[in-house]
Tab-separated table of C-alpha atoms in Angstrom:
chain	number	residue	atom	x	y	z
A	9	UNK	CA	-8.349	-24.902	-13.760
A	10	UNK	CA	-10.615	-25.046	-10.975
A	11	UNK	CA	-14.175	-25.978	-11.318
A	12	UNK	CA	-16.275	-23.337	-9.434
A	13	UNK	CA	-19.192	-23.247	-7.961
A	14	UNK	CA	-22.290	-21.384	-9.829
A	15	UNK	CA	-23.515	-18.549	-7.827
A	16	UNK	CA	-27.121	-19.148	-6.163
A	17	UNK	CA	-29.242	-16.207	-5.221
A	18	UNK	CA	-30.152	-15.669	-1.817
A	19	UNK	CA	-33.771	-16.714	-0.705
A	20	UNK	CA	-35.956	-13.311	0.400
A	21	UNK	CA	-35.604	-12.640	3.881
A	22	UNK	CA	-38.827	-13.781	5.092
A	23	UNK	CA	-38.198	-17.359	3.456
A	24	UNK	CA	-35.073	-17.919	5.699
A	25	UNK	CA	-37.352	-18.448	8.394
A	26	UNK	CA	-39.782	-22.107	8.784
A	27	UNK	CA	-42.871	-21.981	7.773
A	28	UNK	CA	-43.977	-21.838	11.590
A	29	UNK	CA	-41.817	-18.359	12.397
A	30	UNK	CA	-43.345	-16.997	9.332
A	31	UNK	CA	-46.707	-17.681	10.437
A	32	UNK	CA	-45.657	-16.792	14.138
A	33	UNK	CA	-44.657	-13.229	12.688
A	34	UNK	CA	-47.687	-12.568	10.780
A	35	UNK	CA	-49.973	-13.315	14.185
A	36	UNK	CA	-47.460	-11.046	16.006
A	37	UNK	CA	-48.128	-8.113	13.570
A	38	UNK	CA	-51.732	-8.722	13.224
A	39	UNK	CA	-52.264	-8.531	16.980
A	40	UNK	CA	-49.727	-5.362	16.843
A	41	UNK	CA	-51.939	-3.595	14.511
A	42	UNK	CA	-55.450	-4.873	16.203
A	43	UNK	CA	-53.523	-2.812	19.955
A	44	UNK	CA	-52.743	0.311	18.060
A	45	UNK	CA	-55.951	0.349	16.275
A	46	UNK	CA	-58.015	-0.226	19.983
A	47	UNK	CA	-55.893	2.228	21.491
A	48	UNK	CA	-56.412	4.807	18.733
A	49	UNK	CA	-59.939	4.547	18.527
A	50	UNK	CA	-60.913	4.491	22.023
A	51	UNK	CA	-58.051	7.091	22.544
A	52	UNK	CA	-59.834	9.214	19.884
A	53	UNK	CA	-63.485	9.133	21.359
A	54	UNK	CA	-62.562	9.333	25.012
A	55	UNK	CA	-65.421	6.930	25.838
A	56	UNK	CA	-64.613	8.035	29.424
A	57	UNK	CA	-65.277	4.988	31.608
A	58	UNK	CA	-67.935	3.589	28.900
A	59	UNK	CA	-69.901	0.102	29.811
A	60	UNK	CA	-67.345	-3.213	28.864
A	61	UNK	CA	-69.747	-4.070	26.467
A	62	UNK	CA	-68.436	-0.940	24.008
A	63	UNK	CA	-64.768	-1.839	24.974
A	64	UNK	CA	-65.349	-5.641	24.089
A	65	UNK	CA	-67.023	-4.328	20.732
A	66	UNK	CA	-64.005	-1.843	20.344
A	67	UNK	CA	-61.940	-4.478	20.358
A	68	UNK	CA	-63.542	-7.095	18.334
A	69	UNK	CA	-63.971	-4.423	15.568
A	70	UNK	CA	-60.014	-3.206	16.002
A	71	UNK	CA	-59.038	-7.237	15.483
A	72	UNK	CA	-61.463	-7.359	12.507
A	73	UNK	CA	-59.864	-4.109	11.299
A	74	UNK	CA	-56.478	-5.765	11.334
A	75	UNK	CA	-57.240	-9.604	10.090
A	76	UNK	CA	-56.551	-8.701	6.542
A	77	UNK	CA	-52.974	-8.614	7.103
A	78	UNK	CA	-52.904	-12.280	7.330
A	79	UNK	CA	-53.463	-12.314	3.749
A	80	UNK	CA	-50.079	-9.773	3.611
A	81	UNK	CA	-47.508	-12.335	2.493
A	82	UNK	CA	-48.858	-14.442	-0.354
A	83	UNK	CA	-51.705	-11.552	-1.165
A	84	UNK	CA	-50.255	-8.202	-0.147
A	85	UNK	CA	-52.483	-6.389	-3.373
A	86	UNK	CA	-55.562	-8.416	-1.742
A	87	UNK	CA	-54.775	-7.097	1.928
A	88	UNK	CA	-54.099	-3.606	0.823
A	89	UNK	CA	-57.443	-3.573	-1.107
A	90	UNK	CA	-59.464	-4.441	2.344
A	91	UNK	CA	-57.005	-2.482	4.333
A	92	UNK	CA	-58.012	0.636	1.929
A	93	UNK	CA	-61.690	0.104	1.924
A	94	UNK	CA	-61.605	-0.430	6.295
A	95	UNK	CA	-60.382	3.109	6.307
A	96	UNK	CA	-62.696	4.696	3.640
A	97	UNK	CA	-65.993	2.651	5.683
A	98	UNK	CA	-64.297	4.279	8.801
A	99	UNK	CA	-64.320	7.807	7.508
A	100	UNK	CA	-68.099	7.121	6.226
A	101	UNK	CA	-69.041	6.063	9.966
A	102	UNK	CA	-67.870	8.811	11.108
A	103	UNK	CA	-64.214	7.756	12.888
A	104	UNK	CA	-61.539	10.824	12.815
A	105	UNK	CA	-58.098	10.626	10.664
A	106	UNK	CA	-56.083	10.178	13.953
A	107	UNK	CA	-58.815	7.251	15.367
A	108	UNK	CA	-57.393	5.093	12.122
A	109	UNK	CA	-53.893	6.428	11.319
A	110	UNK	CA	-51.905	3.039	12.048
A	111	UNK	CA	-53.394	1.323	8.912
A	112	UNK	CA	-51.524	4.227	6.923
A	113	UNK	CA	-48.296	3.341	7.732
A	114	UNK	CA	-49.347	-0.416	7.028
A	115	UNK	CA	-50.623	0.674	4.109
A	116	UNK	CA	-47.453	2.024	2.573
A	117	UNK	CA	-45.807	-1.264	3.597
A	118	UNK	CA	-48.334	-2.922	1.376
A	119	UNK	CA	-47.744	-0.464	-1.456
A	120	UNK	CA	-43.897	-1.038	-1.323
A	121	UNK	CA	-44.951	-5.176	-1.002
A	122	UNK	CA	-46.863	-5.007	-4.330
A	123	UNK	CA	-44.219	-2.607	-6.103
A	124	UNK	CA	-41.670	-5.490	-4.966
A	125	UNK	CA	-43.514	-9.047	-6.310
A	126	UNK	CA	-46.102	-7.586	-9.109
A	127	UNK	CA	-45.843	-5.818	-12.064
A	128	UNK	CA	-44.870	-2.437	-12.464
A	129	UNK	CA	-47.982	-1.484	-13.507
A	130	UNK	CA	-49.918	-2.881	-10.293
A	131	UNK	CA	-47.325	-0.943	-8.279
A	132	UNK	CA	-48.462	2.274	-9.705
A	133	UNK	CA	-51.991	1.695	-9.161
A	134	UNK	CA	-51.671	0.537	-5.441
A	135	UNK	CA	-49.472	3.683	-4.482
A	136	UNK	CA	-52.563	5.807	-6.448
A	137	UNK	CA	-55.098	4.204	-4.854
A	138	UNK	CA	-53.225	4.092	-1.158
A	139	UNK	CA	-52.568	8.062	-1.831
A	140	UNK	CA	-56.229	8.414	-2.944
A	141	UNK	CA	-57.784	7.345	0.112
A	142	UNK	CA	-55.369	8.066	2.469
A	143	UNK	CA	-55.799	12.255	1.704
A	144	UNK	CA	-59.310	11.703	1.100
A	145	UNK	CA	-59.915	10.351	4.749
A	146	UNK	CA	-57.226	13.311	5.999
A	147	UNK	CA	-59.561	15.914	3.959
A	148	UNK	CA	-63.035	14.653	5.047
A	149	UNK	CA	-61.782	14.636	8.644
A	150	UNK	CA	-60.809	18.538	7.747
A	151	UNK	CA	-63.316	19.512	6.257
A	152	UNK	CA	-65.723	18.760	8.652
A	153	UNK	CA	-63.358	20.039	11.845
A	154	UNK	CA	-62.688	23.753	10.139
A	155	UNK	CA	-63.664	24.347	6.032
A	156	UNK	CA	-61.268	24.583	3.652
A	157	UNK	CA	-59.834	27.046	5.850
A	158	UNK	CA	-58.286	23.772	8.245
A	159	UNK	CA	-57.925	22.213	4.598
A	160	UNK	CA	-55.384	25.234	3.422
A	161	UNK	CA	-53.678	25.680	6.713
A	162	UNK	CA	-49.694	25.575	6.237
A	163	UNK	CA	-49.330	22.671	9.221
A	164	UNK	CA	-51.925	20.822	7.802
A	165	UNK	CA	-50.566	21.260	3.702
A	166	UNK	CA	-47.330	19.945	5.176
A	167	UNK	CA	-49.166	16.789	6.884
A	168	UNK	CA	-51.217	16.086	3.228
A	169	UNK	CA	-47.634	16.342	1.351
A	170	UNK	CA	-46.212	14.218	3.844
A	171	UNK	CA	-48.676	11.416	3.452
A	172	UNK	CA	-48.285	11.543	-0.182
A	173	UNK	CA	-44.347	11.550	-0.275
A	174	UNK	CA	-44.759	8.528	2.005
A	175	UNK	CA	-46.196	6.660	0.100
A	176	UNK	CA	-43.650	7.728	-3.224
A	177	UNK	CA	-41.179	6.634	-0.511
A	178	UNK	CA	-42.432	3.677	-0.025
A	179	UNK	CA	-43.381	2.935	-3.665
A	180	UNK	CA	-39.953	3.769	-4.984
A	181	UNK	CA	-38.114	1.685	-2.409
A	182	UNK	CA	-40.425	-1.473	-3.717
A	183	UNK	CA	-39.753	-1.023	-7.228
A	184	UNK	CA	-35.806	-0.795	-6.251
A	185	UNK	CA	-35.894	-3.849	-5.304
A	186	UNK	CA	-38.037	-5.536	-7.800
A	187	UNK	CA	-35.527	-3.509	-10.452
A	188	UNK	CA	-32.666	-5.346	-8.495
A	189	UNK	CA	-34.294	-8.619	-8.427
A	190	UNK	CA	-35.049	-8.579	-12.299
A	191	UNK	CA	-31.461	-7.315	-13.118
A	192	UNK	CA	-29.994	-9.877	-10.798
A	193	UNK	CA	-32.293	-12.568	-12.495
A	194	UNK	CA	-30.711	-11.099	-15.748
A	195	UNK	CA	-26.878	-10.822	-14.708
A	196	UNK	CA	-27.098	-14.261	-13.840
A	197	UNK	CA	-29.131	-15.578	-17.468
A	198	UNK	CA	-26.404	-13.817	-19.186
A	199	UNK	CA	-23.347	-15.126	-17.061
A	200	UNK	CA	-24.689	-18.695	-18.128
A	201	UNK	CA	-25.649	-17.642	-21.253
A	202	UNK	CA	-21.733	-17.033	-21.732
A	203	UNK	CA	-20.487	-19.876	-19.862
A	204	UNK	CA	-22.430	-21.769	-22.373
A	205	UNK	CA	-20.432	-19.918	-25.470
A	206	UNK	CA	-17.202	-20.474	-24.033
A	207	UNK	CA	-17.981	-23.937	-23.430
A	208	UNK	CA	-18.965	-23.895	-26.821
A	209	UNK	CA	-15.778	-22.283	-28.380
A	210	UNK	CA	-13.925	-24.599	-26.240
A	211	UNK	CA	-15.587	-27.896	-27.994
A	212	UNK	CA	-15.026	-26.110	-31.142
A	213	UNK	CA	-11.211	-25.758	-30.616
A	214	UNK	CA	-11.038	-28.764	-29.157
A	215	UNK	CA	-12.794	-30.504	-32.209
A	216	UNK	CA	-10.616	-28.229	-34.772
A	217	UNK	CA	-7.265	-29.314	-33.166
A	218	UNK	CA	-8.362	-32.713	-33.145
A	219	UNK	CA	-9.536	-33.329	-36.932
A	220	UNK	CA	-6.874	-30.716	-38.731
A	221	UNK	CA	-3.878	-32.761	-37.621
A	222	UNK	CA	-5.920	-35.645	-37.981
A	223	UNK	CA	-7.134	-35.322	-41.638
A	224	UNK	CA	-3.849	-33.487	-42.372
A	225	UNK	CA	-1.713	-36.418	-41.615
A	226	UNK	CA	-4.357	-38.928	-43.803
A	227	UNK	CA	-4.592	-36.386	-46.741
A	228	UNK	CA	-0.665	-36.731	-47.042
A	229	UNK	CA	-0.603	-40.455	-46.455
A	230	UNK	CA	-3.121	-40.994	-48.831
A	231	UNK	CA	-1.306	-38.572	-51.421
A	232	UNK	CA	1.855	-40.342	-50.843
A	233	UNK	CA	0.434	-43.447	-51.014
A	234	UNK	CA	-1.773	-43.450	-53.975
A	235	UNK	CA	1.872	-42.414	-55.501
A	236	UNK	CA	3.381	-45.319	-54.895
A	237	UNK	CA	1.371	-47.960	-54.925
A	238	UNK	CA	2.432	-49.602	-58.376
A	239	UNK	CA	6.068	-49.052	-57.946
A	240	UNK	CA	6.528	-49.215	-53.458
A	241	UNK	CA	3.812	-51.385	-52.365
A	242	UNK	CA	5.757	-51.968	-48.775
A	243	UNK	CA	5.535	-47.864	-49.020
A	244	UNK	CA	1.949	-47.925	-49.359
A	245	UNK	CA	0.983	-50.551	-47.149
A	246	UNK	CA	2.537	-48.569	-44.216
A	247	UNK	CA	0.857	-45.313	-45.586
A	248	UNK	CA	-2.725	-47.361	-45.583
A	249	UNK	CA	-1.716	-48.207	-42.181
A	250	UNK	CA	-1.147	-44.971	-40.937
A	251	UNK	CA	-4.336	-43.940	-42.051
A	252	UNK	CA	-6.079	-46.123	-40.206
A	253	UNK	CA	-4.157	-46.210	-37.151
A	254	UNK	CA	-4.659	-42.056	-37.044
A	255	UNK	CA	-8.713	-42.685	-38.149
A	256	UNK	CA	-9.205	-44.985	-35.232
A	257	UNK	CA	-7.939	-42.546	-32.972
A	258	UNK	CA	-9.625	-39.598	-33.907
A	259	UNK	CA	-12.697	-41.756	-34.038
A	260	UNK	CA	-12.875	-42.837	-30.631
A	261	UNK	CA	-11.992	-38.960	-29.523
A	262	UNK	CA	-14.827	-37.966	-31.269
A	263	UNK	CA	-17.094	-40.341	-29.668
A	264	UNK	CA	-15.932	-39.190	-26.559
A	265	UNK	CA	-16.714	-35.875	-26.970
A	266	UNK	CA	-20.174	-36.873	-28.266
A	267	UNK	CA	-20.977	-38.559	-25.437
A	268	UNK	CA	-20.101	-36.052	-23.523
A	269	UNK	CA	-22.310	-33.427	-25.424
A	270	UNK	CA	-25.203	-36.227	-25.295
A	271	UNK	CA	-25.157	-36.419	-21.513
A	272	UNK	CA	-28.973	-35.505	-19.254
A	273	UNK	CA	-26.667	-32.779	-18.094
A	274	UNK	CA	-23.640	-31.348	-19.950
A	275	UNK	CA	-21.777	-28.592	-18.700
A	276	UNK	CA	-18.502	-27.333	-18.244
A	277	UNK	CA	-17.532	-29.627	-15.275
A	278	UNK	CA	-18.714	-32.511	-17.101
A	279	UNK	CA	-17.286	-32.203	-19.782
A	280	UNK	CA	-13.825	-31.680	-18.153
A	281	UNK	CA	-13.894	-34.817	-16.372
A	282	UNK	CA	-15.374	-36.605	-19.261
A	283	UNK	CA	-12.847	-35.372	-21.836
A	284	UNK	CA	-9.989	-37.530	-23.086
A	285	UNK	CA	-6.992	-35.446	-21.902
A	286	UNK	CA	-3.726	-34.209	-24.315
A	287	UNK	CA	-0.749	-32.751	-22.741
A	288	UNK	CA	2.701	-32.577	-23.551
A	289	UNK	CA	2.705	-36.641	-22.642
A	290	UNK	CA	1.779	-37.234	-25.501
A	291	UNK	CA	4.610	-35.571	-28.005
A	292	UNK	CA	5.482	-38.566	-28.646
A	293	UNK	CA	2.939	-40.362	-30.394
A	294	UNK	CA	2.164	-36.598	-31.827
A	295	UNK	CA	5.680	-36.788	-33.090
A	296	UNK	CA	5.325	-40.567	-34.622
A	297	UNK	CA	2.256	-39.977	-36.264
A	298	UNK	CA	3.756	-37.019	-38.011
A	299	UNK	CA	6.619	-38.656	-39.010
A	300	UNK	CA	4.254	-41.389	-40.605
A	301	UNK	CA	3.025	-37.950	-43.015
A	302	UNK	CA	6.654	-37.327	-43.861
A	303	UNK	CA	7.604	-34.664	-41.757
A	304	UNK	CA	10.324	-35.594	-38.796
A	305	UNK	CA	9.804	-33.545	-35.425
A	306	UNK	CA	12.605	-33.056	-33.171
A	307	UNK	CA	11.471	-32.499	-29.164
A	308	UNK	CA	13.981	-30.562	-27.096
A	309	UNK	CA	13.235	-29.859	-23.694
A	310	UNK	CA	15.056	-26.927	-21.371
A	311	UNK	CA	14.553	-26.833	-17.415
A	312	UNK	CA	13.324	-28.917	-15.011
A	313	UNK	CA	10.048	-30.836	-15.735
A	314	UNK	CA	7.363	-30.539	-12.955
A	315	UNK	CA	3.271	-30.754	-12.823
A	316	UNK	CA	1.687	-28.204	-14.677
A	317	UNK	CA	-2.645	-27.117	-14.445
A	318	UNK	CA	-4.595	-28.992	-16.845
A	319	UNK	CA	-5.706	-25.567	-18.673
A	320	UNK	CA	-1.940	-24.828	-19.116
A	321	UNK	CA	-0.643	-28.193	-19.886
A	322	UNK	CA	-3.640	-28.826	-22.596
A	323	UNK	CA	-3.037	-25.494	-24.289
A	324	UNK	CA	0.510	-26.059	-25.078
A	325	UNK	CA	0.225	-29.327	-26.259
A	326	UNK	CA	-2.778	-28.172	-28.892
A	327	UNK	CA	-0.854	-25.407	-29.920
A	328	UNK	CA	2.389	-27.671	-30.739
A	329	UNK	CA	-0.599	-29.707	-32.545
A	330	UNK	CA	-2.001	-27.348	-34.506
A	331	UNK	CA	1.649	-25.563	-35.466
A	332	UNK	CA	3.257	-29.375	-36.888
A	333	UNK	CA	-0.580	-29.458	-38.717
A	334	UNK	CA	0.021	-26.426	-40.431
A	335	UNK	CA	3.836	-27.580	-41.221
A	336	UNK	CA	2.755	-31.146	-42.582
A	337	UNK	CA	-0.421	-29.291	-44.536
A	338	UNK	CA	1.315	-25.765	-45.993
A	339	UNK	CA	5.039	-25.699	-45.350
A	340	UNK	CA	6.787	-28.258	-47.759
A	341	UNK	CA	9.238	-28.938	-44.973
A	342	UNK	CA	10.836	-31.910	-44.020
A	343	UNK	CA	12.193	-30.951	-40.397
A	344	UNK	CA	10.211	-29.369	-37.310
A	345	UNK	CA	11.813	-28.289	-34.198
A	346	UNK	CA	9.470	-28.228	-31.087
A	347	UNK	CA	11.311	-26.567	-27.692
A	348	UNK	CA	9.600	-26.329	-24.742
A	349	UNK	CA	11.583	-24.871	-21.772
A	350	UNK	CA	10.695	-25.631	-18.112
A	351	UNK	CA	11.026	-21.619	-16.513
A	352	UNK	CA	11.039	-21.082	-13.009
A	353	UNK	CA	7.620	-18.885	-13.399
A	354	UNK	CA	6.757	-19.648	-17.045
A	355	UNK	CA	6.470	-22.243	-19.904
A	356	UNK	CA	7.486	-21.249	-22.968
A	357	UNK	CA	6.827	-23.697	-26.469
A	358	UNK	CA	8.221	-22.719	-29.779
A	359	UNK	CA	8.103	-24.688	-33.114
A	360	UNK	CA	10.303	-24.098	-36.114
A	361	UNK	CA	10.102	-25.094	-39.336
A	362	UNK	CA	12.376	-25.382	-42.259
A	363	UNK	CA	10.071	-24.666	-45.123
A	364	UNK	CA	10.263	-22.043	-48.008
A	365	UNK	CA	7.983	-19.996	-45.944
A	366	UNK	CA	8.502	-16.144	-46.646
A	367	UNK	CA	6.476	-13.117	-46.247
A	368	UNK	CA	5.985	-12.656	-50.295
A	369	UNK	CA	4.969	-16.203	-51.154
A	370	UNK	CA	1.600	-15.895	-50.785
A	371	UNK	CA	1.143	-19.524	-48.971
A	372	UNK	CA	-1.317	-19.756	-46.782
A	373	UNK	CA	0.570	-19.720	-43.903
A	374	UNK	CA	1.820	-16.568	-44.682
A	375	UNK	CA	-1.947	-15.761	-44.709
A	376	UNK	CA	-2.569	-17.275	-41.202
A	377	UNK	CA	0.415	-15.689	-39.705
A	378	UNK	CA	-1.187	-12.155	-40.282
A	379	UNK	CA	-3.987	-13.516	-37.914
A	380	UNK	CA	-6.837	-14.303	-40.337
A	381	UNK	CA	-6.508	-18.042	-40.292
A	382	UNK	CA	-8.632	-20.143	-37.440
A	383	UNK	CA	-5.650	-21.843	-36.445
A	384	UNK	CA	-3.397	-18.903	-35.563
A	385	UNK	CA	-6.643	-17.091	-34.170
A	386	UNK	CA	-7.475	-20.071	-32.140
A	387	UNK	CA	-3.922	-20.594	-30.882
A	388	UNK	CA	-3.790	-16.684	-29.823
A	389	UNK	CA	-7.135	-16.798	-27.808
A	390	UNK	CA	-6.078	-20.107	-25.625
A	391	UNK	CA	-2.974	-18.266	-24.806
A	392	UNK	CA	-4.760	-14.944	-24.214
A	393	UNK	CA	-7.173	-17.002	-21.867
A	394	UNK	CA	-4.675	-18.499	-19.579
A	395	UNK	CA	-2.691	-14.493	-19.749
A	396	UNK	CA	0.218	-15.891	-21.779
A	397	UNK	CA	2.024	-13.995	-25.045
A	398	UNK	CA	2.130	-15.207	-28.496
A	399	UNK	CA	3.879	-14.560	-31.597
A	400	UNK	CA	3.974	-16.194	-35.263
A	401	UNK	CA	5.212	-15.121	-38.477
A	402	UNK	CA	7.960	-16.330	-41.224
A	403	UNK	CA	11.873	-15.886	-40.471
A	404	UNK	CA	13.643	-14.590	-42.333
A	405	UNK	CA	16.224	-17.030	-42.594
A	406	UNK	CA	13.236	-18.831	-44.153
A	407	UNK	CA	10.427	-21.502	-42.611
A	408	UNK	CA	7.896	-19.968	-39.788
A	409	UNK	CA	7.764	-19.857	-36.285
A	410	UNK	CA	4.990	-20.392	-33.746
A	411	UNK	CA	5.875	-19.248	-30.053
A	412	UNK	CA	4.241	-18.894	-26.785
A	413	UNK	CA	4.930	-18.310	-23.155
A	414	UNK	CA	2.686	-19.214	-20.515
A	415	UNK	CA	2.706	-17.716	-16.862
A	416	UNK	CA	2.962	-20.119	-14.383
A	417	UNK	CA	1.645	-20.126	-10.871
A	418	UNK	CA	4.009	-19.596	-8.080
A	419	UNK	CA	2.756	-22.682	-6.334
A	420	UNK	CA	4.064	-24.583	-9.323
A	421	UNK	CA	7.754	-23.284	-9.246
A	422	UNK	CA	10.556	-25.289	-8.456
């Protein structure tokens, strides 16, 4: 299978840029904001060919007005705070709604910045607080043009609801994308979180294949050799050395696979490359060792042999594993059949046994077949992983069979 890549979030807009573009942009908008707010204030008083000294102060106070939007980026609740209080002090001095209307717009930028990077809860208060004084400069400015008469005029009700909806506008649109940062953030936790599990289940079946045939092929020697060690010694002495041939091998798997799982940084990848790998090469030490447990295994092979993935080739071989296992552990037979047949767009394995095996004799194969055993579970789900079909169940000619098919790529036909 092909190792893939794990998916890395992209970086916020504003961090694509150097640090020196991002600084560059924050001038440019501060010096935006500092023009509109000159030309909106002098455009409000109509100084009317006033003395440069006014304009020069105009100016001065309009770049004062806008310096808190350096602070924007890395303190947008900050900035909106000052931004806020410039346009309350303005309405106290006397300045008209229209002679300070471009820090409302910035304002609702701010309120969507903060709904964005804080919590929810500091969201909600900057869009009150940015609603707050925004109407209340709108309603001074009014109130002291008409009465509440101005105040209740339809054009001017439509101009206070606009503000406000604004604002909810620009509120909501922050807290989207907060919403869609967090359940990004999450999607991703839990997509690791599961390659983690299957990684998991995969040592697990890997370690399960390994010691059942293992400690299933000792258990018998040792049987048959505690048997016959006063009457066969020759017997026994090959039985002892089975044993220990099959312990030292399962031995130095395991320690494999520990040091795999003790690496700085395990994961899937790592432990693919660092894993020992079984595939149908070896049948034929699996078929010696399990005629050293009594049980002879006969390989037949159908179709053309060719390359085959590493998921598919693995699979197949622990399944032919795990089915002689369960023959040398629960069938009482003395014969296995393993076929595996080479298809143009599939492999198939099957494994037959001779053994009393039926449906009524309450072995425990019989048990596993119904799909309650580990083995037979764990043989269905690496099929079902790589898309394949499986069946097992007793014949009823007697013994069990174990068969699978698995679909091949079309780059791998023939």
């Amino acid at each position: 299978m092909s190792e893939t890549t794990p998916y890395a979030p992209p970086a916020p807009l504003m961090h694509r840029f150097p640090r020196g573009a991002r600084a560059a942009v924050t001038s440019c908008a501060m010096a935006l904001l500092g023009l509109v707010l000159y030309v909106a204030i002098t455009g409000g008083a109509e100084p009317g060919g006033g003395p440069d000294r006014e304009g020069v102060s105009l100016a001065a106070a309009s770049v004062v007005m806008a310096a808190p939007l350096a602070a924007a980026r890395r303190r947008p609740s900050a900035a909106l705070a000052l931004l806020l209080a410039e346009a309350a002090a303005a309405a106290a001095l006397g300045l008209r709604a229209e002679q300070v209307w471009p820090l409302f717009p910035v304002t609702g930028l701010l309120v969507a910045a903060v709904a964005a990077t804080r919590h929810p809860r500091a969201g909600l208060a900057a869009a009150f607080a940015t609603v707050a004084v925004q109407e209340t400069v709108l309603q001074v400015d009014l109130l002291r043009d008409g009465g509440w008469g101005r105040v209740l005029a339809p054009g001017f009700l439509g101009l206070t609801a606009c503000l406000a909806l604004l604002v909810l506008l620009a509120w909501l649109t922050g807290t989207y994308v907060r919403q869609r940062r967090a359940y990004g953030e999450a999607l991703r936790a839990h997509v690791a979180a599961q390659a983690v599990t299957a990684e998991r289940l995969r040592i697990a079946r890997e370690l399960h294949d390994m010691v059942a045939h293992s400690i299933g092929v000792i258990a018998i020697q040792a049987g048959a050799g505690s048997r016959v060690i006063d009457s066969e010694p020759e017997r026994a002495r090959g039985a002892l050395t089975a044993i220990e041939t099959t312990s030292r091998e399962t031995l130095r798997g395991l320690r494999t696979m520990l040091d795999v799982l003790r690496t700085a940084e395990p994961g899937p990848a790592s432990a693919a490359e660092a894993e020992p790998s079984s595939g149908l090469a070896d049948l034929d030490r699996l078929v010696a060792t399990t005629a050293n447990a009594g049980v002879q295994v006969e390989v037949r092979h159908g179709g053309e042999r060719r390359g085959l993935a590493e998921a598919v080739d693995r699979s197949a071989f622990r399944i032919i594993q795990e089915s002689v296992t369960n023959v040398v552990r629960h069938a009482d037979a003395r014969h296995c059949r393993v076929t595996v047949d080479w298809r143009p767009h599939d492999l198939s394995v099957e494994i037959v046994d001779d053994g009393p095996g039926h449906p009524d004799s309450g072995s425990p194969r019989d048990a596993a077949g119904t799909g309650t055993g580990y083995g037979i579970r764990g043989m269905r789900e690496r099929v079902a992983l790589l898309d394949g079909d499986f069946a097992a169940g007793p014949r009823p000619e007697g013994g069990y069979r174990v068969a699978a098919r698995f679909p091949l790529p079309l780059t791998e036909a023939p």
